[in-house]
Tab-separated table of C-alpha atoms and ligand atoms in Angstrom:
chain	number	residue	atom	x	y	z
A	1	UNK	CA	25.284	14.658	-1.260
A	2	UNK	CA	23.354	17.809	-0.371
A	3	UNK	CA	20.708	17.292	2.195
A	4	UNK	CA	17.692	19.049	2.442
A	5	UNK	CA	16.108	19.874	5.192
A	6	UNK	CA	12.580	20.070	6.513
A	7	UNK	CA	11.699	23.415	7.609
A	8	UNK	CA	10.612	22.894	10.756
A	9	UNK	CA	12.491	19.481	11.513
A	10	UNK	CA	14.482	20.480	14.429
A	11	UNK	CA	11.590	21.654	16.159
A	12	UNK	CA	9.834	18.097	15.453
A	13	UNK	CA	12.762	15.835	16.801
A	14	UNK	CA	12.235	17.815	19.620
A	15	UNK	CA	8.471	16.525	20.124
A	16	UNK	CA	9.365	13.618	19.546
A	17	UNK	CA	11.876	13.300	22.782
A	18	UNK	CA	9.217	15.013	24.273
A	19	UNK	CA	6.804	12.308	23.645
A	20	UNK	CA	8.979	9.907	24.540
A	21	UNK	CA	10.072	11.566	28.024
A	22	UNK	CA	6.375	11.702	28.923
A	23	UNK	CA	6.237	8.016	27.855
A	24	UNK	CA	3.990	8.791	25.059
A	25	UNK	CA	5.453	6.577	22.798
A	26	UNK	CA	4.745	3.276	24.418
A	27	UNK	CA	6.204	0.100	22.745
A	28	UNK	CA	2.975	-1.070	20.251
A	29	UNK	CA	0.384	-3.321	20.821
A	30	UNK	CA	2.448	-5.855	18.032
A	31	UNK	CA	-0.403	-8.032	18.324
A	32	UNK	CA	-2.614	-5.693	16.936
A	33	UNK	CA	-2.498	-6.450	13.314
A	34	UNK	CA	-4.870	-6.539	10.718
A	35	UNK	CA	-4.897	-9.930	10.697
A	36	UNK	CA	-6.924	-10.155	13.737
A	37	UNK	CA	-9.728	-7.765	12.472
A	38	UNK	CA	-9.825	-10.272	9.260
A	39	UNK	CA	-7.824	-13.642	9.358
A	40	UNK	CA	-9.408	-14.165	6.447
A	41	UNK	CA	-7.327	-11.947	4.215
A	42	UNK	CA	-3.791	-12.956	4.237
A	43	UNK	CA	-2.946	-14.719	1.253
A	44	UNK	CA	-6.093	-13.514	-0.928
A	45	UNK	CA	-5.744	-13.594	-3.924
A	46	UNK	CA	-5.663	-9.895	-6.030
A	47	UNK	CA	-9.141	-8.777	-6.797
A	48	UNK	CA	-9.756	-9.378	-10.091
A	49	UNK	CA	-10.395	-5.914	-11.546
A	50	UNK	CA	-6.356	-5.459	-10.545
A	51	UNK	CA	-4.623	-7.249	-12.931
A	52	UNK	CA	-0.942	-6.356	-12.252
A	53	UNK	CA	0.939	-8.035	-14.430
A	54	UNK	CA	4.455	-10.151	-13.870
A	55	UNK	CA	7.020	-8.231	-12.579
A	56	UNK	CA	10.443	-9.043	-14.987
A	57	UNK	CA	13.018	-10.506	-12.943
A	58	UNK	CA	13.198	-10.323	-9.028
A	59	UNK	CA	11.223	-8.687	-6.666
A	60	UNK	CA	11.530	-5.035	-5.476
A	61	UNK	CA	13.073	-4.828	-1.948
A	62	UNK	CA	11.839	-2.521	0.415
A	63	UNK	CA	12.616	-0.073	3.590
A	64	UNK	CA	9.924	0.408	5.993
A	65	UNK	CA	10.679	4.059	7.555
A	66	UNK	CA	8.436	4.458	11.293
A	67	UNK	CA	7.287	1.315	12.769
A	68	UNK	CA	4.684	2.776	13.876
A	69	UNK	CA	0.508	2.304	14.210
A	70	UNK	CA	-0.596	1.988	10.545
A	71	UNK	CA	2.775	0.279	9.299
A	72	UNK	CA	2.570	-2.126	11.268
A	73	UNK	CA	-1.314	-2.789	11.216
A	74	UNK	CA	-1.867	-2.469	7.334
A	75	UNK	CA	1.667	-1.144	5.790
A	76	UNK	CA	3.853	-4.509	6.824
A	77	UNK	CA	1.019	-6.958	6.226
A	78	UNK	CA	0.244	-5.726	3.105
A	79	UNK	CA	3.725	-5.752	2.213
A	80	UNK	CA	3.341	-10.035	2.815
A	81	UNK	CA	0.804	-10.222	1.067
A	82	UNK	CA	2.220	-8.406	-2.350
A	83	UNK	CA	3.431	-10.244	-4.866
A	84	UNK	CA	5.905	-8.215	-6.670
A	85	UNK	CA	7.236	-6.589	-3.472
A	86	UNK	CA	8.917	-7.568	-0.282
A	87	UNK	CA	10.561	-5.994	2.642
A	88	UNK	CA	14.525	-6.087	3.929
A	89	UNK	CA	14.784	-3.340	5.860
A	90	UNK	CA	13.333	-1.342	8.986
A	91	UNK	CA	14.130	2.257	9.851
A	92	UNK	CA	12.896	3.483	13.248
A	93	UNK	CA	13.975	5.253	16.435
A	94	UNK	CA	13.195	1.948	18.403
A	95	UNK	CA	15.513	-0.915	17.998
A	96	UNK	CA	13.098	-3.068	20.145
A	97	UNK	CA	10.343	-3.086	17.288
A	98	UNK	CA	13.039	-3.426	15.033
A	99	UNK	CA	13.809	-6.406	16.904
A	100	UNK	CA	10.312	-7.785	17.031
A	101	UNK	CA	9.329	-7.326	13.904
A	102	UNK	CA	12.211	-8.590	12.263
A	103	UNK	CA	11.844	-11.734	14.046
A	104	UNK	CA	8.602	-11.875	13.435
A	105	UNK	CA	8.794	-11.214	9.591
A	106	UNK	CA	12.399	-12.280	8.666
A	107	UNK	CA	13.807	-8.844	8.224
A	108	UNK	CA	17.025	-8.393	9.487
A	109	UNK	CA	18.482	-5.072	8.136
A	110	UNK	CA	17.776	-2.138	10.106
A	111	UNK	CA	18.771	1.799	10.136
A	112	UNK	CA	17.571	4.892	12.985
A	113	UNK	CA	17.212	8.242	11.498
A	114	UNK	CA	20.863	8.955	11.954
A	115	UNK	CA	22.608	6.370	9.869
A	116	UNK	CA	19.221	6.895	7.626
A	117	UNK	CA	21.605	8.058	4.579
A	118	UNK	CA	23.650	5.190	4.818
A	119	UNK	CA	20.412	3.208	2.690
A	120	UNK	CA	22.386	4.671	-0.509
A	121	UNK	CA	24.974	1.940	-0.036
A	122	UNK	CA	22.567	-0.797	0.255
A	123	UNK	CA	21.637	-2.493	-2.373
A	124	UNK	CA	18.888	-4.369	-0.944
A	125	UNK	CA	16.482	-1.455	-0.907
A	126	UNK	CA	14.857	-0.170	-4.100
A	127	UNK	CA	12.157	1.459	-2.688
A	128	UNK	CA	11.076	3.478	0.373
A	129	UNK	CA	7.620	3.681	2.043
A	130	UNK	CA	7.112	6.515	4.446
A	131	UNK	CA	5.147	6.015	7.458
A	132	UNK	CA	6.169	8.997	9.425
A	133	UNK	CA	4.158	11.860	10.865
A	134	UNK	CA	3.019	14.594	7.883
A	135	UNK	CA	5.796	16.960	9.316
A	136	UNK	CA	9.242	14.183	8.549
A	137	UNK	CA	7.681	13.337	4.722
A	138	UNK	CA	9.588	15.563	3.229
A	139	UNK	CA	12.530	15.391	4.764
A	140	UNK	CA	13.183	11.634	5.177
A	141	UNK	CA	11.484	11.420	1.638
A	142	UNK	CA	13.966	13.462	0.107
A	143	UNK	CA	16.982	12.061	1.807
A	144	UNK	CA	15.415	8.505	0.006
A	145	UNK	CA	15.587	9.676	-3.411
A	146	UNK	CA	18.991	11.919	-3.230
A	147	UNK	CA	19.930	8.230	-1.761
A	148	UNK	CA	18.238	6.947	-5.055
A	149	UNK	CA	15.442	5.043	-3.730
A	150	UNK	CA	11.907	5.721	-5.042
A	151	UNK	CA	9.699	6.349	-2.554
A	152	UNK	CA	6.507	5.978	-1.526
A	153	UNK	CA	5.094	8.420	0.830
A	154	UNK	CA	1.815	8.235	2.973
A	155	UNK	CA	-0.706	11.144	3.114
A	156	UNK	CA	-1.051	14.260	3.327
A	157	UNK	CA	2.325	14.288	1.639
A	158	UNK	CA	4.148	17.013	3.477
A	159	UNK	CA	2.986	20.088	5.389
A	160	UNK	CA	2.968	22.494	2.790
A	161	UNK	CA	3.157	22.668	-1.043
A	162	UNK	CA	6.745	24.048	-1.181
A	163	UNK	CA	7.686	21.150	0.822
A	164	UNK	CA	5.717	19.324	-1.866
A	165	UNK	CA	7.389	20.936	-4.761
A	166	UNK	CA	10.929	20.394	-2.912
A	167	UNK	CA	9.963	16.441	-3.013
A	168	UNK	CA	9.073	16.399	-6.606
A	169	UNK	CA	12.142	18.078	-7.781
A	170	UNK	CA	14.363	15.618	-5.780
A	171	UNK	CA	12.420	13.173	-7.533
A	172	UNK	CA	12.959	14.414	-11.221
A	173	UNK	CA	16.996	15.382	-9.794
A	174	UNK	CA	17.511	12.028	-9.082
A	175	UNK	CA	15.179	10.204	-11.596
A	176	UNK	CA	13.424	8.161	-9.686
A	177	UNK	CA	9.070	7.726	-8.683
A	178	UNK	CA	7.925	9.261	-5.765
A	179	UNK	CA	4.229	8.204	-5.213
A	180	UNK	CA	1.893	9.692	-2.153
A	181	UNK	CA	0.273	6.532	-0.890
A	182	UNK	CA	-3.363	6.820	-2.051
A	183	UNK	CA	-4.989	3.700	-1.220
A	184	UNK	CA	-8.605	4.453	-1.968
A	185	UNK	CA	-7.406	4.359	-5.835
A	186	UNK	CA	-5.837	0.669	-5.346
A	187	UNK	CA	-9.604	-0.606	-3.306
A	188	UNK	CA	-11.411	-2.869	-5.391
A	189	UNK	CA	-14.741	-1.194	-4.355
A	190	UNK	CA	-13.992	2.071	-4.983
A	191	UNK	CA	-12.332	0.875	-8.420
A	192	UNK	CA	-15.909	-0.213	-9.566
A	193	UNK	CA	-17.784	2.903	-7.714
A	194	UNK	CA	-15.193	4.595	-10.609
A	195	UNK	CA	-15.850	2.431	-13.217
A	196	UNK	CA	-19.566	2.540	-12.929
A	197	UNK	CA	-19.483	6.437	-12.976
A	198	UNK	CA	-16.986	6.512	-15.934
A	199	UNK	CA	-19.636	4.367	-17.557
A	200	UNK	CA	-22.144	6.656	-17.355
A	201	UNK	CA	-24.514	3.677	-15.156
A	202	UNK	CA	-25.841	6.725	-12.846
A	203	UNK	CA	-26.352	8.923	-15.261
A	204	UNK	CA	-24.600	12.191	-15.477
A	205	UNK	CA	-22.648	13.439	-11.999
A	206	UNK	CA	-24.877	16.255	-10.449
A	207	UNK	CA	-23.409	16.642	-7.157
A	208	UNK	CA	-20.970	14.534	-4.710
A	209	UNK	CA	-21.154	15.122	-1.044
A	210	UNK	CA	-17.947	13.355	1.209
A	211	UNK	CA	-17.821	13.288	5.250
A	212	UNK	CA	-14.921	11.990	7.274
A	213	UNK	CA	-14.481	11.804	11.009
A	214	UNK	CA	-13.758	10.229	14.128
A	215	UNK	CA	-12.804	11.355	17.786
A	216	UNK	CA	-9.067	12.491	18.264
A	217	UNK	CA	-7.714	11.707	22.016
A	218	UNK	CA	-5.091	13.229	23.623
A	219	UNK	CA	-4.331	9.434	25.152
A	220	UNK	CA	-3.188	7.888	22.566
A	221	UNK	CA	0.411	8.366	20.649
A	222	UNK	CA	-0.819	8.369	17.160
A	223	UNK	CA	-3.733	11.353	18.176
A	224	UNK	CA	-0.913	13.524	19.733
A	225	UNK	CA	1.094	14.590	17.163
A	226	UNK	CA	-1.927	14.899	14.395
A	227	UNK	CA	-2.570	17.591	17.186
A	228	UNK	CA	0.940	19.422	16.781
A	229	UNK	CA	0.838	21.373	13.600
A	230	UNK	CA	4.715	20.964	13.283
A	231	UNK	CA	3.866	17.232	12.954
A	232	UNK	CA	0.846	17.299	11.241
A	233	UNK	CA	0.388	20.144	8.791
A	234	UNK	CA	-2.612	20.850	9.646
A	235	UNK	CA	-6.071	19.202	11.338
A	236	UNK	CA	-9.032	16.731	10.408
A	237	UNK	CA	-8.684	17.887	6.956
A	238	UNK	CA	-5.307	17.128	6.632
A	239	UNK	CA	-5.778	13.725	8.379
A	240	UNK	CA	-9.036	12.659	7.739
A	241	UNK	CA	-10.972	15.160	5.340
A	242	UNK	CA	-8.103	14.406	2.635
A	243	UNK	CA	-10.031	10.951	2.252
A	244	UNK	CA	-12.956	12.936	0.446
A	245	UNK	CA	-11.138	15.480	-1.046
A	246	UNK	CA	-9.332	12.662	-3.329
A	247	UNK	CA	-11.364	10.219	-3.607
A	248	UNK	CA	-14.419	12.661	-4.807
A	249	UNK	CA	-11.733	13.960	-7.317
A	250	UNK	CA	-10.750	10.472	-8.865
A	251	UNK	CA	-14.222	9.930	-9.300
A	252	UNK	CA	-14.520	12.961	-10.974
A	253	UNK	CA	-11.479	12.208	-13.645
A	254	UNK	CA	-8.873	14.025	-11.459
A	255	UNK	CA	-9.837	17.458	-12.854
A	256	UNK	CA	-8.778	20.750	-10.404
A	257	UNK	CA	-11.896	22.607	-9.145
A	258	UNK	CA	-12.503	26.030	-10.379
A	259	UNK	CA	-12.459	27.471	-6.781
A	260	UNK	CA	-13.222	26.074	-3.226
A	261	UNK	CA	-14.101	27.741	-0.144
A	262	UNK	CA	-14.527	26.170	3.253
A	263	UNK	CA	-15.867	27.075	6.956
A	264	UNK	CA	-14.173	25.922	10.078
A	265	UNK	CA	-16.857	23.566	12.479
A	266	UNK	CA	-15.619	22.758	15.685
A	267	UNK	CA	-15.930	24.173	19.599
A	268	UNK	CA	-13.247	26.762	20.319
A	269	UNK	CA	-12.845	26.293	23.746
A	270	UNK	CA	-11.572	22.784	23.353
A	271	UNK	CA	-8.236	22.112	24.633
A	272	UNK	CA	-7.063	19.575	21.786
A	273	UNK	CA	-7.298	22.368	19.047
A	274	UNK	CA	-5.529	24.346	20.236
A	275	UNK	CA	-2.912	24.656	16.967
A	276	UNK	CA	-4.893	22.308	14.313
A	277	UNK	CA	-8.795	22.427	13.308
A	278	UNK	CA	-11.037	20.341	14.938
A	279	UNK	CA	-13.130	20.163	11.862
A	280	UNK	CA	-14.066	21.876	8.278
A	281	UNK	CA	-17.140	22.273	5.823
A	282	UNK	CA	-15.838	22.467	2.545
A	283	UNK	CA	-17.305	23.222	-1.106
A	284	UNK	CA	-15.299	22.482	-4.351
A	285	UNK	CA	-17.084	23.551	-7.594
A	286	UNK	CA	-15.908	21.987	-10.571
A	287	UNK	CA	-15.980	23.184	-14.033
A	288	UNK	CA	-19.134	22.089	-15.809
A	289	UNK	CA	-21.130	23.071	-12.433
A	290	UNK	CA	-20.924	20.324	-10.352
A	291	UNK	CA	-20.271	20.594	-6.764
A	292	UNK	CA	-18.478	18.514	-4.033
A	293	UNK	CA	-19.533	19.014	-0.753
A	294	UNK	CA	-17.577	17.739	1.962
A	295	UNK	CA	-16.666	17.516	5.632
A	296	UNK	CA	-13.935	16.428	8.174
A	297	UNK	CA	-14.010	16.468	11.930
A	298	UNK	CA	-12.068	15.514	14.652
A	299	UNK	CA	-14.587	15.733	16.879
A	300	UNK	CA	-17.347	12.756	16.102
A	301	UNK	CA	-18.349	9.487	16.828
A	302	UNK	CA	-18.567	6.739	15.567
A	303	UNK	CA	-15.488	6.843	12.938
A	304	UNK	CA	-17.570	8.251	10.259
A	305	UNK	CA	-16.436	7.811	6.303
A	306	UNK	CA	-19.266	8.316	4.043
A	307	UNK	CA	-19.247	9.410	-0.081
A	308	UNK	CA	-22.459	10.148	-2.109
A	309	UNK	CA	-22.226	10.509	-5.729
A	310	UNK	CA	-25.782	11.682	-7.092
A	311	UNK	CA	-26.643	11.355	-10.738
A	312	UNK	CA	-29.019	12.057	-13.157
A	313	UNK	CA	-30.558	8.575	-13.094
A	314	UNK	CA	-29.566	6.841	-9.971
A	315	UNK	CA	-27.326	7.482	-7.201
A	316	UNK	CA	-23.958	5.516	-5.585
A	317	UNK	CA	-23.171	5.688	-1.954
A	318	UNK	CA	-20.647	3.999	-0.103
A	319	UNK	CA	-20.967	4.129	3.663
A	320	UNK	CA	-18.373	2.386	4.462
A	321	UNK	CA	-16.514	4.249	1.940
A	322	UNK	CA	-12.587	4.326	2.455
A	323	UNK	CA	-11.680	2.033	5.325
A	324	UNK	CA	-9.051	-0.554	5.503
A	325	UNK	CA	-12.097	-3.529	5.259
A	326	UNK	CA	-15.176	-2.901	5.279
A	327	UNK	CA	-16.373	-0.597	2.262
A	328	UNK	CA	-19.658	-1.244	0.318
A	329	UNK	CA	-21.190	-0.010	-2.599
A	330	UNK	CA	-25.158	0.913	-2.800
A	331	UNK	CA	-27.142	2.065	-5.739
A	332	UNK	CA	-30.355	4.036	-4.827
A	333	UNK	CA	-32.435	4.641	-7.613
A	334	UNK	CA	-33.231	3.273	-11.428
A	335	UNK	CA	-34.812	0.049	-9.712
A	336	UNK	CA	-34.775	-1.565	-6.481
A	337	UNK	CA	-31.877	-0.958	-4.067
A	338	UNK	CA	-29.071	-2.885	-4.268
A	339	UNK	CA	-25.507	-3.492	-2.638
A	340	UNK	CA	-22.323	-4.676	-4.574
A	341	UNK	CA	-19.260	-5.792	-3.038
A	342	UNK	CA	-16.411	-5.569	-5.570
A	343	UNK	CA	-13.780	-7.386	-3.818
A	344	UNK	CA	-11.961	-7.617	-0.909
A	345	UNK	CA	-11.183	-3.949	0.462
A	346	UNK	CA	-7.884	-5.079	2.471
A	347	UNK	CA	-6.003	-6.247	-1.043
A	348	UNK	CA	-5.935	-2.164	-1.437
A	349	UNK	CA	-2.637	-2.173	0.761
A	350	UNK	CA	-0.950	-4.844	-1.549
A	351	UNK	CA	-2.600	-4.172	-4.342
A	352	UNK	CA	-0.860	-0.401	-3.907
A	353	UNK	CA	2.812	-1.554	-3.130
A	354	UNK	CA	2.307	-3.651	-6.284
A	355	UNK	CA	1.813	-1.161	-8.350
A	356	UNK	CA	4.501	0.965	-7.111
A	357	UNK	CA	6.948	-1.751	-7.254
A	358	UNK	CA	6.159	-1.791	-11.144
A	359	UNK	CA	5.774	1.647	-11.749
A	360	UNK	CA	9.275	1.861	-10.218
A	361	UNK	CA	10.722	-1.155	-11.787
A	362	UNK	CA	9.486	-0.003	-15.432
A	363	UNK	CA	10.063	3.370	-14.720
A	364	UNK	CA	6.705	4.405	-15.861
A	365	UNK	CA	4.384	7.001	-14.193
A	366	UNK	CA	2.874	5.586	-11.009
A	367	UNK	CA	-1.051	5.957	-10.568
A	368	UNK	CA	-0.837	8.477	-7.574
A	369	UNK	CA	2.352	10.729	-8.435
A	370	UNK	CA	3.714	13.094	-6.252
A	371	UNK	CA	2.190	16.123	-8.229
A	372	UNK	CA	-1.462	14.206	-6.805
A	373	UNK	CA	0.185	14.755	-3.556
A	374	UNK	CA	1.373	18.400	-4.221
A	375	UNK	CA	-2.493	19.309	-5.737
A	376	UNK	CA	-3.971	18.020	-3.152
A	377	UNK	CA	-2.338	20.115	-0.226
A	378	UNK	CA	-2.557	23.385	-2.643
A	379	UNK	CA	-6.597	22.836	-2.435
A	380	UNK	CA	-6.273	22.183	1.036
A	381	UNK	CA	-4.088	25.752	1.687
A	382	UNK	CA	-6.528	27.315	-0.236
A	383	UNK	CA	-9.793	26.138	1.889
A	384	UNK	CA	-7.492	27.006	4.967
A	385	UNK	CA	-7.341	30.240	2.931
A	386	UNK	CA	-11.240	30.435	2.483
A	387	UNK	CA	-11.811	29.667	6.110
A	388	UNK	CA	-9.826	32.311	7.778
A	389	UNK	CA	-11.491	35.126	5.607
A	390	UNK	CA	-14.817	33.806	6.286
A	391	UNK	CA	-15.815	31.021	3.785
A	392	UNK	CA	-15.259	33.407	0.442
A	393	UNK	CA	-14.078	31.419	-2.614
A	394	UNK	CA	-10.662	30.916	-3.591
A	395	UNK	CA	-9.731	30.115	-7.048
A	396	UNK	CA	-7.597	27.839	-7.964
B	1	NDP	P1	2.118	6.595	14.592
B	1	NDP	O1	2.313	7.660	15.573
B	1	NDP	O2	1.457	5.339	15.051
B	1	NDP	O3	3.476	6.174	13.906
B	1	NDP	C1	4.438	7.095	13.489
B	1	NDP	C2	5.824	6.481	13.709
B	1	NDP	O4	6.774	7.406	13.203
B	1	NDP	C3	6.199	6.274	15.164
B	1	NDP	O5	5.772	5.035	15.672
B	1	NDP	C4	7.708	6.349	15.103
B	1	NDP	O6	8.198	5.104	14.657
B	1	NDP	C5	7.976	7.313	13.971
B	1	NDP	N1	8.354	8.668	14.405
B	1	NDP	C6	9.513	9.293	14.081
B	1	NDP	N2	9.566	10.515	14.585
B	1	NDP	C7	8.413	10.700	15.285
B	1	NDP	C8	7.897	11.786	16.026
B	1	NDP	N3	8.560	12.954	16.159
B	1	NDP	N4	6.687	11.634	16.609
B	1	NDP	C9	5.984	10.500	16.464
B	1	NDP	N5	6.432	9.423	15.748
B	1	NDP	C10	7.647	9.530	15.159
B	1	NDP	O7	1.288	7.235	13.395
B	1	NDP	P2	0.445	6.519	12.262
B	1	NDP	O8	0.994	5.170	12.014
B	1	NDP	O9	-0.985	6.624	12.576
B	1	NDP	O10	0.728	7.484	10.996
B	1	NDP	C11	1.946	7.438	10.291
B	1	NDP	C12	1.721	7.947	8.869
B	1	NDP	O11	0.781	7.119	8.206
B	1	NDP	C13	1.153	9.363	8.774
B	1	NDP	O12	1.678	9.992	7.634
B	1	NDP	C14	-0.336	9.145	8.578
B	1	NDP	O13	-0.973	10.225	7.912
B	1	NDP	C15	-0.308	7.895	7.718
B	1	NDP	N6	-1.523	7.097	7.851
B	1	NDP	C16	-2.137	6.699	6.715
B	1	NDP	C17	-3.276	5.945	6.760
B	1	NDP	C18	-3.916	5.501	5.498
B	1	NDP	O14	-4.987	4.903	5.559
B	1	NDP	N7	-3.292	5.717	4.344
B	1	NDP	C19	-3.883	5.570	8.039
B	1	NDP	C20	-3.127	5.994	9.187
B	1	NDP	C21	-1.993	6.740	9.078
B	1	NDP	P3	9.514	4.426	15.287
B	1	NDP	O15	9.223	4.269	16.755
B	1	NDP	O16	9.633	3.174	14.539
B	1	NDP	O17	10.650	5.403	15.047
């Protein structure tokens, strides 16, 4: 088996022992699930507008890879609460959380990122979900499939498009799915926000305008290394701004924009940004004249995530729009103002493995393919692009 390699990984293993000499990466708060921020949602039922239907035979088994903040908030419970998925396996640099959780969620198989390879001979893992910084996707997603697991693989999917390209032809070499982990397109709200556009309920799409943000710290683990642009790929728009970028396109139908352009927004002189962007104005015009607006910042409070779509006869705007729990739905416009709520916005994390355990099992396209992944981080080069040559349009 040929292994291919990151560019750039031995450098990140080496931030990583740095983080954990300075202590950086303190054991997790376990507690901290997302069952404490909504008690209410284990065992819910699938929203209704997700009809995923019965999986042939048995369920597919799955390797967590990076125990880390959002695995084990939303990734692991999530995983619970699917119904065509479950999990056997852990992979982390921490045998103590591998410990824990396993206890805690009857998991008992576990691999480092040494003996990672050694998943080929197991048969109790079909599929992979990613959960390590930006800068290990590719990598650790590549040694999955040329292990022949499909794979799963959270956003932004890799640092740069030929890292993005190198995953999808693993993918296609090995024949198996390799999915970035787009959740927005799995959230019930956001499903109907889609629906009611596609519909043609607000009219025709005149503009869209997207803003994502919240404060990065240098004190806590998960901040630090979406500060390192080895680890990260790049700043808030990588992290955060990605959030619009996407989820403005899905409403759209998925089309590419004609050309973007893009204006960094953040103070200079502050000592967190120093390699990444603190934040990013961004314009994507789409053929047919419409224009998506958008924003990302690492540098605001509160945690901001806001989307506007504004049509010819009424408006949508969801504020919430793309967090784990809370997003809403408001109409402005054509009659009085009114709020929908379209289902429960923490089924998105099941409701996603689901899907990918089908997609996988079938062998059928999976809703958010790696070539989303891959178009996404080309736009995002290109407003990087934009911004360093003083906001002039890049086409696409
Ligand atoms: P964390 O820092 O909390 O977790 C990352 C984990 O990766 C660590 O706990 C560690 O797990 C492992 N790891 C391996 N090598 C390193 C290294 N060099 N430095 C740091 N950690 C390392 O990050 P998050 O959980 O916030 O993010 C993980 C991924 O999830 C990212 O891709 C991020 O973009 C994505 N994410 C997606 C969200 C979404 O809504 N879709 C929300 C938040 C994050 P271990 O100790 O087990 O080895």
């Amino acid at each position: 088996m040929t292994r291919k390699t990151a560019p750039g990984i031995h450098e990140t293993n080496l931030d990583r022992r740095r983080l954990l000499a300075a202590g950086a990466l303190a054991p997790l708060a376990l507690g901290a699930t997302r069952a404490l921020a909504a008690p209410e949602a284990h065992g819910t039922p699938l929203a209704g507008n997700f009809p995923i239907p019965d999986l042939p035979g048995e369920k597919m088994r799955w390797a967590i890879v990076g125990l880390g903040n959002f695995a084990v908030g939303e990734v692991i419970p999530g995983m619970i609460d699917a119904q065509h998925s479950r999990m056997t396996s852990f992979v982390s640099g921490s045998p103590g959380k591998q410990a824990d959780l396993g206890a805690r969620y009857g998991v008992s198989r576990f691999y480092n990122y040494e003996n990672y390879d050694q998943i080929a001979n197991d048969p109790e893992i079909d599929c992979v979900y990613i959960v390590l910084p930006v800068g290990l996707h590719a990598e650790y997603t590549i040694r999955a499939l040329e292990a022949g697991k499909h794979v799963l693989c959270e956003k932004p999917m890799a640092n740069t498009s030929a890292e993005c390209d190198a995953m999808i032809a693993a993918a296609k070499a090995n024949n198996r799915q390799l999915g970035v982990a787009y959740r927005v397109h799995f959230e019930p709200n956001n499903a109907q926000a889609k629906r009611m556009i596609a519909n043609g309920d607000i009219g025709d799409i005149r503009f869209v305008s997207c803003d994502h943000g919240f404060n990065a710290s240098l004190d806590w683990p998960p901040h630090v290394w979406r500060l390192q642009k080895d680890l990260a790929g790049g700043g808030s728009m990588y992290d955060i701004g990605i959030y619009g970028l996407n989820t403005s396109l899905m409403m759209l139908g998925d089309e590419m924009p004609v050309d973007v352009s893009a204006t960094y927004s953040y103070p200079r002189d502050d000592v967190r940004f120093l390699e990444v962007e603190g934040g990013i104005d961004f314009r994507l015009r789409m053929a047919g004249g419409i224009t998506v607006s958008g924003s990302s910042s690492y540098c605001w409070s509160p945690y901001i995530s806001s989307q506007r779509y504004v049509g010819s006869k009424a408006s949508i705007f969801m504020k919430p729009a793309t967090t784990y729990d809370r997003n809403a739905i408001v109409i402005e416009g054509n009659g009085p103002t009114r709020e929908i709520g379209a289902g429960n916005p923490l089924t998105q994390f099941q409701n996603q493995i689901d899907a990918f355990s089908l997609a996988a099992k079938a062998n059928t396209p999976h809703r958010t393919p790696g070539e989303m992944g891959l178009r996404d981080i080309r736009i995002i080069e290109a407003l990087y692009r934009s911004a360093d040559n003083g906001g002039i349009p890049v086409k696409l």
